[in-house]
Amino acid sequence: METNTLRRFLTLAGTAALAAVALGTAVAEAQPTAPMPRTEPAQEVLAAPYRVTPWMYATVRNQPRSAGKPVDRVTAHHGYDAYCWLHGEKINGNTIWVRQLGNARIQGYVPAAFLEGGVTGGVATKC
């Protein structure tokens, strides 16, 4: 299932669950009767619960350190999806790096020092 299709499905399922709770009805979990065969390798699917905004242009790296391979760039004052934060190399006095998706939807890490929103760039969840 493509990522956009999966996101739409999860959004619709979440909306239906919230509507059912708001109406005071129970939501039953569907239980498959038999496991579905896998035709492709499993991929990690993460929801991006945060939106981060860089205050300057920054390089997205494959590791939370400046020696990590550059995989993308983020543009100042544009919003990007983010998942969580973790400790990495100290940049401008801050060791927090945010795991996020860059312009080309490539996962990587950006120093929180380059993001608006405080020490963690507005991301509350630790990886």
CSV table of N, CA, C and O in Angstrom, one decimal:
chain,number,residue,atom,x,y,z
A,1,MET,N,0.9,-1.2,0.0
A,1,MET,CA,0.0,0.0,0.0
A,1,MET,C,0.9,1.2,0.0
A,1,MET,O,1.8,1.3,0.8
A,2,GLU,N,0.7,2.2,-0.8
A,2,GLU,CA,1.5,3.4,-0.9
A,2,GLU,C,1.3,4.2,0.4
A,2,GLU,O,0.3,4.1,1.0
A,3,THR,N,2.3,5.0,0.7
A,3,THR,CA,2.3,5.8,1.9
A,3,THR,C,1.1,6.7,2.0
A,3,THR,O,0.5,6.8,3.0
A,4,ASN,N,0.8,7.4,0.9
A,4,ASN,CA,-0.3,8.4,0.9
A,4,ASN,C,-1.6,7.6,1.1
A,4,ASN,O,-2.5,8.1,1.8
A,5,THR,N,-1.8,6.5,0.5
A,5,THR,CA,-3.0,5.7,0.6
A,5,THR,C,-3.1,5.2,2.1
A,5,THR,O,-4.2,5.3,2.7
A,6,LEU,N,-2.0,4.8,2.6
A,6,LEU,CA,-2.0,4.3,4.0
A,6,LEU,C,-2.4,5.5,5.0
A,6,LEU,O,-3.2,5.3,5.9
A,7,ARG,N,-1.8,6.6,4.7
A,7,ARG,CA,-2.1,7.8,5.6
A,7,ARG,C,-3.6,8.2,5.5
A,7,ARG,O,-4.2,8.5,6.5
A,8,ARG,N,-4.1,8.1,4.3
A,8,ARG,CA,-5.6,8.5,4.1
A,8,ARG,C,-6.4,7.4,4.9
A,8,ARG,O,-7.4,7.8,5.6
A,9,PHE,N,-6.1,6.2,4.8
A,9,PHE,CA,-6.8,5.1,5.5
A,9,PHE,C,-6.7,5.3,7.0
A,9,PHE,O,-7.8,5.3,7.7
A,10,LEU,N,-5.5,5.6,7.5
A,10,LEU,CA,-5.4,5.8,8.9
A,10,LEU,C,-6.1,7.0,9.4
A,10,LEU,O,-6.7,7.0,10.5
A,11,THR,N,-6.1,8.1,8.6
A,11,THR,CA,-6.8,9.3,8.9
A,11,THR,C,-8.3,9.0,9.0
A,11,THR,O,-9.0,9.4,9.9
A,12,LEU,N,-8.9,8.3,8.0
A,12,LEU,CA,-10.3,8.0,8.0
A,12,LEU,C,-10.7,7.1,9.2
A,12,LEU,O,-11.7,7.3,9.8
A,13,ALA,N,-9.8,6.1,9.4
A,13,ALA,CA,-10.1,5.2,10.6
A,13,ALA,C,-10.1,5.9,11.9
A,13,ALA,O,-10.9,5.7,12.7
A,14,GLY,N,-9.1,6.8,12.0
A,14,GLY,CA,-9.1,7.6,13.3
A,14,GLY,C,-10.3,8.6,13.4
A,14,GLY,O,-10.8,8.7,14.5
A,15,THR,N,-10.7,9.2,12.3
A,15,THR,CA,-11.9,10.0,12.3
A,15,THR,C,-13.1,9.3,12.7
A,15,THR,O,-13.9,9.7,13.5
A,16,ALA,N,-13.3,8.1,12.1
A,16,ALA,CA,-14.4,7.2,12.5
A,16,ALA,C,-14.4,6.8,13.9
A,16,ALA,O,-15.5,6.8,14.6
A,17,ALA,N,-13.3,6.5,14.5
A,17,ALA,CA,-13.2,6.1,15.9
A,17,ALA,C,-13.5,7.3,16.8
A,17,ALA,O,-14.3,7.1,17.8
A,18,LEU,N,-13.0,8.5,16.4
A,18,LEU,CA,-13.3,9.7,17.2
A,18,LEU,C,-14.8,10.0,17.2
A,18,LEU,O,-15.4,10.4,18.2
A,19,ALA,N,-15.4,9.8,16.0
A,19,ALA,CA,-16.9,10.1,15.8
A,19,ALA,C,-17.7,9.1,16.7
A,19,ALA,O,-18.6,9.5,17.4
A,20,ALA,N,-17.3,7.9,16.7
A,20,ALA,CA,-18.0,6.9,17.5
A,20,ALA,C,-17.9,7.1,19.0
A,20,ALA,O,-18.8,7.0,19.7
A,21,VAL,N,-16.7,7.6,19.4
A,21,VAL,CA,-16.5,7.9,20.8
A,21,VAL,C,-17.4,9.1,21.2
A,21,VAL,O,-18.0,9.2,22.2
A,22,ALA,N,-17.4,10.1,20.3
A,22,ALA,CA,-18.2,11.3,20.6
A,22,ALA,C,-19.7,11.0,20.7
A,22,ALA,O,-20.4,11.6,21.4
A,23,LEU,N,-20.1,10.0,19.9
A,23,LEU,CA,-21.5,9.6,19.9
A,23,LEU,C,-21.8,8.6,21.1
A,23,LEU,O,-23.0,8.2,21.3
A,24,GLY,N,-20.8,8.2,21.8
A,24,GLY,CA,-21.0,7.3,22.9
A,24,GLY,C,-21.2,5.9,22.5
A,24,GLY,O,-21.7,5.1,23.3
A,25,THR,N,-20.7,5.5,21.3
A,25,THR,CA,-20.8,4.1,20.9
A,25,THR,C,-19.4,3.4,21.0
A,25,THR,O,-18.4,4.1,20.9
A,26,ALA,N,-19.4,2.1,21.1
A,26,ALA,CA,-18.2,1.4,21.2
A,26,ALA,C,-17.6,1.1,19.8
A,26,ALA,O,-18.4,1.0,18.8
A,27,VAL,N,-16.3,1.1,19.7
A,27,VAL,CA,-15.7,0.8,18.4
A,27,VAL,C,-15.0,-0.6,18.6
A,27,VAL,O,-14.2,-0.8,19.4
A,28,ALA,N,-15.4,-1.5,17.8
A,28,ALA,CA,-14.9,-2.9,17.8
A,28,ALA,C,-13.7,-3.0,16.9
A,28,ALA,O,-13.7,-2.5,15.8
A,29,GLU,N,-12.7,-3.7,17.4
A,29,GLU,CA,-11.5,-3.9,16.6
A,29,GLU,C,-11.7,-5.2,15.7
A,29,GLU,O,-12.2,-6.2,16.1
A,30,ALA,N,-11.4,-5.0,14.4
A,30,ALA,CA,-11.6,-6.1,13.5
A,30,ALA,C,-10.4,-7.1,13.7
A,30,ALA,O,-9.3,-6.7,13.8
A,31,GLN,N,-10.8,-8.4,13.8
A,31,GLN,CA,-9.8,-9.4,14.0
A,31,GLN,C,-9.7,-10.3,12.7
A,31,GLN,O,-10.7,-10.8,12.3
A,32,PRO,N,-8.6,-10.3,12.0
A,32,PRO,CA,-8.5,-11.1,10.8
A,32,PRO,C,-8.6,-12.6,11.2
A,32,PRO,O,-8.2,-13.0,12.2
A,33,THR,N,-9.2,-13.3,10.2
A,33,THR,CA,-9.4,-14.8,10.5
A,33,THR,C,-8.2,-15.6,10.1
A,33,THR,O,-7.9,-16.6,10.7
A,34,ALA,N,-7.4,-15.1,9.2
A,34,ALA,CA,-6.2,-15.8,8.8
A,34,ALA,C,-5.1,-14.7,8.4
A,34,ALA,O,-5.5,-13.7,7.9
A,35,PRO,N,-3.9,-15.0,8.7
A,35,PRO,CA,-2.9,-14.0,8.4
A,35,PRO,C,-2.8,-13.8,6.9
A,35,PRO,O,-2.9,-14.8,6.1
A,36,MET,N,-2.6,-12.6,6.5
A,36,MET,CA,-2.4,-12.2,5.1
A,36,MET,C,-1.0,-12.5,4.7
A,36,MET,O,0.0,-12.2,5.4
A,37,PRO,N,-0.7,-13.1,3.5
A,37,PRO,CA,0.7,-13.4,3.1
A,37,PRO,C,1.3,-12.0,2.7
A,37,PRO,O,0.7,-11.1,2.2
A,38,ARG,N,2.6,-11.9,3.1
A,38,ARG,CA,3.4,-10.7,2.8
A,38,ARG,C,4.1,-10.9,1.4
A,38,ARG,O,4.7,-11.9,1.2
A,39,THR,N,3.9,-9.9,0.5
A,39,THR,CA,4.5,-10.0,-0.8
A,39,THR,C,5.7,-9.1,-0.9
A,39,THR,O,6.4,-9.1,-1.9
A,40,GLU,N,5.9,-8.2,0.1
A,40,GLU,CA,7.0,-7.3,0.0
A,40,GLU,C,7.6,-7.2,1.4
A,40,GLU,O,6.9,-7.5,2.4
A,41,PRO,N,8.8,-6.7,1.6
A,41,PRO,CA,9.4,-6.6,2.9
A,41,PRO,C,8.7,-5.6,3.8
A,41,PRO,O,8.1,-4.6,3.3
A,42,ALA,N,8.6,-5.9,5.1
A,42,ALA,CA,7.9,-5.0,6.0
A,42,ALA,C,8.7,-3.6,6.0
A,42,ALA,O,9.9,-3.6,6.0
A,43,GLN,N,8.0,-2.5,6.1
A,43,GLN,CA,8.6,-1.2,6.2
A,43,GLN,C,8.1,-0.6,7.5
A,43,GLN,O,7.0,-0.7,7.8
A,44,GLU,N,9.0,0.2,8.1
A,44,GLU,CA,8.6,0.9,9.3
A,44,GLU,C,7.7,2.1,8.9
A,44,GLU,O,8.0,2.8,8.0
A,45,VAL,N,6.5,2.1,9.5
A,45,VAL,CA,5.5,3.2,9.2
A,45,VAL,C,5.4,4.0,10.5
A,45,VAL,O,5.0,3.5,11.5
A,46,LEU,N,5.7,5.2,10.4
A,46,LEU,CA,5.6,6.1,11.5
A,46,LEU,C,4.6,7.3,11.2
A,46,LEU,O,4.6,7.8,10.1
A,47,ALA,N,3.8,7.6,12.2
A,47,ALA,CA,3.0,8.8,12.0
A,47,ALA,C,3.8,10.0,12.4
A,47,ALA,O,4.6,9.9,13.3
A,48,ALA,N,3.6,11.1,11.7
A,48,ALA,CA,4.4,12.3,12.0
A,48,ALA,C,3.5,13.3,12.8
A,48,ALA,O,2.7,14.0,12.3
A,49,PRO,N,3.5,13.2,14.2
A,49,PRO,CA,2.6,14.0,15.0
A,49,PRO,C,3.0,15.4,15.2
A,49,PRO,O,2.3,16.2,15.8
A,50,TYR,N,4.2,15.8,14.7
A,50,TYR,CA,4.6,17.2,14.9
A,50,TYR,C,5.0,17.9,13.6
A,50,TYR,O,5.3,17.2,12.7
A,51,ARG,N,4.9,19.2,13.7
A,51,ARG,CA,5.2,20.0,12.5
A,51,ARG,C,6.3,20.9,13.0
A,51,ARG,O,6.1,21.7,14.0
A,52,VAL,N,7.5,20.9,12.4
A,52,VAL,CA,8.6,21.7,12.8
A,52,VAL,C,8.9,22.8,11.7
A,52,VAL,O,8.7,22.5,10.5
A,53,THR,N,9.5,23.9,12.2
A,53,THR,CA,9.8,25.0,11.2
A,53,THR,C,11.2,25.5,11.5
A,53,THR,O,11.5,26.0,12.6
A,54,PRO,N,12.1,25.3,10.5
A,54,PRO,CA,13.5,25.8,10.7
A,54,PRO,C,13.5,27.3,10.6
A,54,PRO,O,12.7,27.9,9.8
A,55,TRP,N,14.3,27.9,11.4
A,55,TRP,CA,14.5,29.4,11.3
A,55,TRP,C,15.6,29.8,10.3
A,55,TRP,O,15.8,30.9,10.1
A,56,MET,N,16.3,28.8,9.8
A,56,MET,CA,17.3,29.0,8.9
A,56,MET,C,17.4,27.7,8.0
A,56,MET,O,16.9,26.7,8.3
A,57,TYR,N,18.1,27.8,6.8
A,57,TYR,CA,18.3,26.7,6.0
A,57,TYR,C,19.2,25.7,6.7
A,57,TYR,O,20.1,26.1,7.4
A,58,ALA,N,18.9,24.4,6.7
A,58,ALA,CA,19.7,23.4,7.4
A,58,ALA,C,19.8,22.1,6.5
A,58,ALA,O,18.9,21.8,5.7
A,59,THR,N,20.9,21.4,6.8
A,59,THR,CA,21.1,20.1,6.1
A,59,THR,C,20.4,19.0,6.9
A,59,THR,O,20.6,18.9,8.1
A,60,VAL,N,19.7,18.1,6.2
A,60,VAL,CA,19.1,16.9,6.9
A,60,VAL,C,20.2,15.8,6.7
A,60,VAL,O,20.7,15.6,5.6
A,61,ARG,N,20.6,15.2,7.8
A,61,ARG,CA,21.6,14.2,7.8
A,61,ARG,C,21.1,12.8,8.1
A,61,ARG,O,20.1,12.7,8.8
A,62,ASN,N,21.8,11.7,7.7
A,62,ASN,CA,21.4,10.4,8.0
A,62,ASN,C,21.7,9.9,9.4
A,62,ASN,O,21.2,8.9,9.9
A,63,GLN,N,22.4,10.7,10.2
A,63,GLN,CA,22.8,10.4,11.6
A,63,GLN,C,22.7,11.8,12.3
A,63,GLN,O,22.9,12.8,11.7
A,64,PRO,N,22.5,11.7,13.6
A,64,PRO,CA,22.4,12.9,14.4
A,64,PRO,C,23.8,13.5,14.8
A,64,PRO,O,24.1,13.7,15.9
A,65,ARG,N,24.5,13.8,13.8
A,65,ARG,CA,25.9,14.4,13.9
A,65,ARG,C,26.3,15.1,12.6
A,65,ARG,O,25.8,14.7,11.5
A,66,SER,N,27.1,16.1,12.7
A,66,SER,CA,27.5,16.9,11.5
A,66,SER,C,28.3,16.1,10.5
A,66,SER,O,28.3,16.4,9.4
A,67,ALA,N,28.9,15.0,11.0
A,67,ALA,CA,29.6,14.1,10.0
A,67,ALA,C,28.7,13.1,9.3
A,67,ALA,O,29.1,12.4,8.4
A,68,GLY,N,27.4,13.1,9.7
A,68,GLY,CA,26.4,12.2,9.0
A,68,GLY,C,26.3,12.6,7.5
A,68,GLY,O,26.4,13.8,7.2
A,69,LYS,N,26.0,11.7,6.7
A,69,LYS,CA,25.8,11.9,5.2
A,69,LYS,C,24.6,12.9,5.0
A,69,LYS,O,23.5,12.6,5.5
A,70,PRO,N,24.8,14.0,4.3
A,70,PRO,CA,23.7,14.8,3.9
A,70,PRO,C,22.7,14.1,3.0
A,70,PRO,O,23.1,13.5,2.0
A,71,VAL,N,21.4,14.1,3.4
A,71,VAL,CA,20.4,13.4,2.6
A,71,VAL,C,19.3,14.4,2.0
A,71,VAL,O,18.6,14.0,1.1
A,72,ASP,N,19.3,15.6,2.5
A,72,ASP,CA,18.3,16.6,2.1
A,72,ASP,C,18.6,17.9,2.7
A,72,ASP,O,19.6,18.0,3.5
A,73,ARG,N,17.8,18.9,2.4
A,73,ARG,CA,17.9,20.2,3.0
A,73,ARG,C,16.5,20.7,3.4
A,73,ARG,O,15.6,20.3,2.7
A,74,VAL,N,16.4,21.5,4.5
A,74,VAL,CA,15.2,22.1,4.8
A,74,VAL,C,15.3,23.6,4.6
A,74,VAL,O,16.4,24.2,4.7
A,75,THR,N,14.2,24.2,4.2
A,75,THR,CA,14.2,25.6,3.9
A,75,THR,C,13.6,26.4,5.1
A,75,THR,O,12.7,26.0,5.8
A,76,ALA,N,14.2,27.5,5.4
A,76,ALA,CA,13.8,28.4,6.5
A,76,ALA,C,12.4,28.8,6.3
A,76,ALA,O,11.9,29.0,5.2
A,77,HIS,N,11.7,28.8,7.4
A,77,HIS,CA,10.3,29.2,7.6
A,77,HIS,C,9.3,28.3,6.8
A,77,HIS,O,8.1,28.8,6.6
A,78,HIS,N,9.6,27.1,6.5
A,78,HIS,CA,8.7,26.2,5.9
A,78,HIS,C,8.5,25.0,6.9
A,78,HIS,O,9.3,24.7,7.6
A,79,GLY,N,7.3,24.4,6.9
A,79,GLY,CA,6.9,23.4,7.9
A,79,GLY,C,7.3,22.0,7.3
A,79,GLY,O,7.2,21.7,6.1
A,80,TYR,N,7.8,21.2,8.3
A,80,TYR,CA,8.2,19.8,7.9
A,80,TYR,C,7.6,18.8,9.0
A,80,TYR,O,7.5,19.2,10.1
A,81,ASP,N,7.3,17.6,8.6
A,81,ASP,CA,6.9,16.6,9.5
A,81,ASP,C,8.0,16.1,10.4
A,81,ASP,O,9.2,16.0,9.9
A,82,ALA,N,7.7,15.9,11.7
A,82,ALA,CA,8.7,15.4,12.6
A,82,ALA,C,8.1,14.3,13.5
A,82,ALA,O,6.9,14.3,13.8
A,83,TYR,N,9.0,13.4,13.9
A,83,TYR,CA,8.5,12.2,14.7
A,83,TYR,C,8.9,12.4,16.2
A,83,TYR,O,8.1,12.2,17.1
A,84,CYS,N,10.2,12.6,16.4
A,84,CYS,CA,10.7,12.5,17.8
A,84,CYS,C,12.1,13.2,17.8
A,84,CYS,O,12.6,13.6,16.8
A,85,TRP,N,12.7,13.3,19.0
A,85,TRP,CA,14.0,13.9,19.2
A,85,TRP,C,14.9,12.9,19.9
A,85,TRP,O,14.4,12.0,20.6
A,86,LEU,N,16.2,13.1,19.8
A,86,LEU,CA,17.2,12.3,20.5
A,86,LEU,C,18.5,13.1,20.7
A,86,LEU,O,18.6,14.2,20.1
A,87,HIS,N,19.3,12.6,21.5
A,87,HIS,CA,20.6,13.3,21.7
A,87,HIS,C,21.6,12.9,20.7
A,87,HIS,O,21.7,11.8,20.3
A,88,GLY,N,22.4,13.9,20.2
A,88,GLY,CA,23.4,13.7,19.2
A,88,GLY,C,24.5,14.7,19.5
A,88,GLY,O,24.7,15.1,20.6
A,89,GLU,N,25.2,15.0,18.4
A,89,GLU,CA,26.3,16.0,18.5
A,89,GLU,C,25.8,17.3,19.0
A,89,GLU,O,24.7,17.8,18.6
A,90,LYS,N,26.6,18.0,19.8
A,90,LYS,CA,26.2,19.4,20.3
A,90,LYS,C,26.4,20.4,19.1
A,90,LYS,O,27.5,20.5,18.5
A,91,ILE,N,25.3,21.1,18.8
A,91,ILE,CA,25.3,22.1,17.8
A,91,ILE,C,24.8,23.4,18.5
A,91,ILE,O,23.7,23.4,19.0
A,92,ASN,N,25.6,24.5,18.4
A,92,ASN,CA,25.2,25.7,19.1
A,92,ASN,C,24.7,25.5,20.5
A,92,ASN,O,23.8,26.1,21.0
A,93,GLY,N,25.4,24.7,21.2
A,93,GLY,CA,25.1,24.4,22.6
A,93,GLY,C,24.0,23.5,22.9
A,93,GLY,O,23.6,23.3,24.1
A,94,ASN,N,23.4,22.9,21.9
A,94,ASN,CA,22.2,22.0,22.1
A,94,ASN,C,22.6,20.6,21.5
A,94,ASN,O,23.0,20.5,20.3
A,95,THR,N,22.3,19.5,22.3
A,95,THR,CA,22.6,18.2,21.8
A,95,THR,C,21.4,17.5,21.2
A,95,THR,O,21.4,16.4,20.8
A,96,ILE,N,20.2,18.2,21.1
A,96,ILE,CA,19.0,17.6,20.6
A,96,ILE,C,19.0,17.7,19.1
A,96,ILE,O,19.2,18.7,18.4
A,97,TRP,N,18.6,16.5,18.5
A,97,TRP,CA,18.4,16.4,17.0
A,97,TRP,C,17.0,15.9,16.8
A,97,TRP,O,16.6,15.0,17.6
A,98,VAL,N,16.3,16.4,15.8
A,98,VAL,CA,14.9,16.0,15.5
A,98,VAL,C,14.9,15.0,14.3
A,98,VAL,O,15.5,15.4,13.3
A,99,ARG,N,14.2,13.9,14.5
A,99,ARG,CA,14.0,13.0,13.4
A,99,ARG,C,12.8,13.5,12.6
A,99,ARG,O,11.7,13.6,13.1
A,100,GLN,N,13.1,13.7,11.3
A,100,GLN,CA,12.0,14.2,10.5
A,100,GLN,C,12.1,13.8,9.0
A,100,GLN,O,13.0,13.1,8.6
A,101,LEU,N,11.2,14.3,8.2
A,101,LEU,CA,11.2,14.1,6.8
A,101,LEU,C,11.6,15.4,6.1
A,101,LEU,O,11.0,16.5,6.5
A,102,GLY,N,12.5,15.4,5.2
A,102,GLY,CA,12.9,16.6,4.5
A,102,GLY,C,12.0,16.9,3.2
A,102,GLY,O,11.0,16.3,3.0
A,103,ASN,N,12.5,17.7,2.3
A,103,ASN,CA,11.8,18.1,1.1
A,103,ASN,C,11.4,16.9,0.3
A,103,ASN,O,10.4,16.8,-0.3
A,104,ALA,N,12.3,16.0,0.1
A,104,ALA,CA,12.1,14.8,-0.8
A,104,ALA,C,11.5,13.6,0.0
A,104,ALA,O,11.5,12.5,-0.5
A,105,ARG,N,11.0,13.9,1.2
A,105,ARG,CA,10.4,12.8,2.0
A,105,ARG,C,11.4,11.8,2.4
A,105,ARG,O,11.1,10.6,2.6
A,106,ILE,N,12.6,12.2,2.6
A,106,ILE,CA,13.7,11.3,3.0
A,106,ILE,C,13.9,11.5,4.5
A,106,ILE,O,14.1,12.6,5.0
A,107,GLN,N,13.9,10.4,5.2
A,107,GLN,CA,14.1,10.5,6.7
A,107,GLN,C,15.5,10.9,7.0
A,107,GLN,O,16.4,10.4,6.4
A,108,GLY,N,15.6,11.7,8.0
A,108,GLY,CA,16.9,12.2,8.5
A,108,GLY,C,16.8,13.0,9.8
A,108,GLY,O,15.8,13.0,10.4
A,109,TYR,N,17.9,13.6,10.1
A,109,TYR,CA,18.0,14.3,11.4
A,109,TYR,C,18.4,15.8,11.2
A,109,TYR,O,19.3,16.0,10.3
A,110,VAL,N,17.8,16.7,11.9
A,110,VAL,CA,18.1,18.1,11.8
A,110,VAL,C,18.4,18.6,13.3
A,110,VAL,O,17.6,18.2,14.2
A,111,PRO,N,19.4,19.4,13.5
A,111,PRO,CA,19.7,19.9,14.8
A,111,PRO,C,18.5,20.8,15.3
A,111,PRO,O,18.0,21.6,14.5
A,112,ALA,N,18.0,20.5,16.5
A,112,ALA,CA,17.0,21.3,17.0
A,112,ALA,C,17.4,22.8,17.2
A,112,ALA,O,16.5,23.7,17.2
A,113,ALA,N,18.7,23.0,17.3
A,113,ALA,CA,19.2,24.4,17.4
A,113,ALA,C,18.8,25.3,16.2
A,113,ALA,O,18.8,26.5,16.2
A,114,PHE,N,18.5,24.6,15.0
A,114,PHE,CA,18.0,25.3,13.8
A,114,PHE,C,16.5,25.4,13.7
A,114,PHE,O,16.0,25.8,12.6
A,115,LEU,N,15.8,24.9,14.7
A,115,LEU,CA,14.3,24.9,14.6
A,115,LEU,C,13.7,25.9,15.6
A,115,LEU,O,14.2,26.1,16.7
A,116,GLU,N,12.6,26.4,15.2
A,116,GLU,CA,11.8,27.2,16.1
A,116,GLU,C,11.1,26.3,17.1
A,116,GLU,O,10.9,25.1,16.9
A,117,GLY,N,10.8,26.8,18.3
A,117,GLY,CA,10.0,26.0,19.2
A,117,GLY,C,10.7,25.6,20.5
A,117,GLY,O,10.3,24.6,21.1
A,118,GLY,N,11.9,26.2,20.8
A,118,GLY,CA,12.5,25.8,22.0
A,118,GLY,C,13.6,24.8,21.9
A,118,GLY,O,14.0,24.4,20.7
A,119,VAL,N,14.0,24.2,23.0
A,119,VAL,CA,15.2,23.3,23.0
A,119,VAL,C,15.0,22.1,22.1
A,119,VAL,O,15.9,21.6,21.5
A,120,THR,N,13.8,21.5,22.0
A,120,THR,CA,13.5,20.3,21.2
A,120,THR,C,12.8,20.7,19.9
A,120,THR,O,12.3,19.8,19.2
A,121,GLY,N,12.8,21.9,19.5
A,121,GLY,CA,12.2,22.3,18.2
A,121,GLY,C,10.7,22.1,18.2
A,121,GLY,O,10.1,22.0,17.2
A,122,GLY,N,10.1,22.1,19.4
A,122,GLY,CA,8.6,21.9,19.5
A,122,GLY,C,8.2,20.4,19.5
A,122,GLY,O,7.0,20.1,19.4
A,123,VAL,N,9.1,19.5,19.5
A,123,VAL,CA,8.8,18.0,19.5
A,123,VAL,C,8.9,17.5,20.9
A,123,VAL,O,9.9,17.6,21.5
A,124,ALA,N,7.8,16.9,21.4
A,124,ALA,CA,7.7,16.5,22.8
A,124,ALA,C,8.2,15.0,23.0
A,124,ALA,O,8.5,14.6,24.1
A,125,THR,N,8.1,14.2,21.9
A,125,THR,CA,8.4,12.8,22.0
A,125,THR,C,9.9,12.5,21.9
A,125,THR,O,10.4,12.9,20.9
A,126,LYS,N,10.4,11.7,22.8
A,126,LYS,CA,11.8,11.3,22.7
A,126,LYS,C,11.8,10.0,21.9
A,126,LYS,O,11.0,9.1,22.2
A,127,CYS,N,12.8,9.8,21.0
A,127,CYS,CA,12.9,8.6,20.2
A,127,CYS,C,13.3,7.4,21.1
A,127,CYS,O,14.1,7.5,22.0
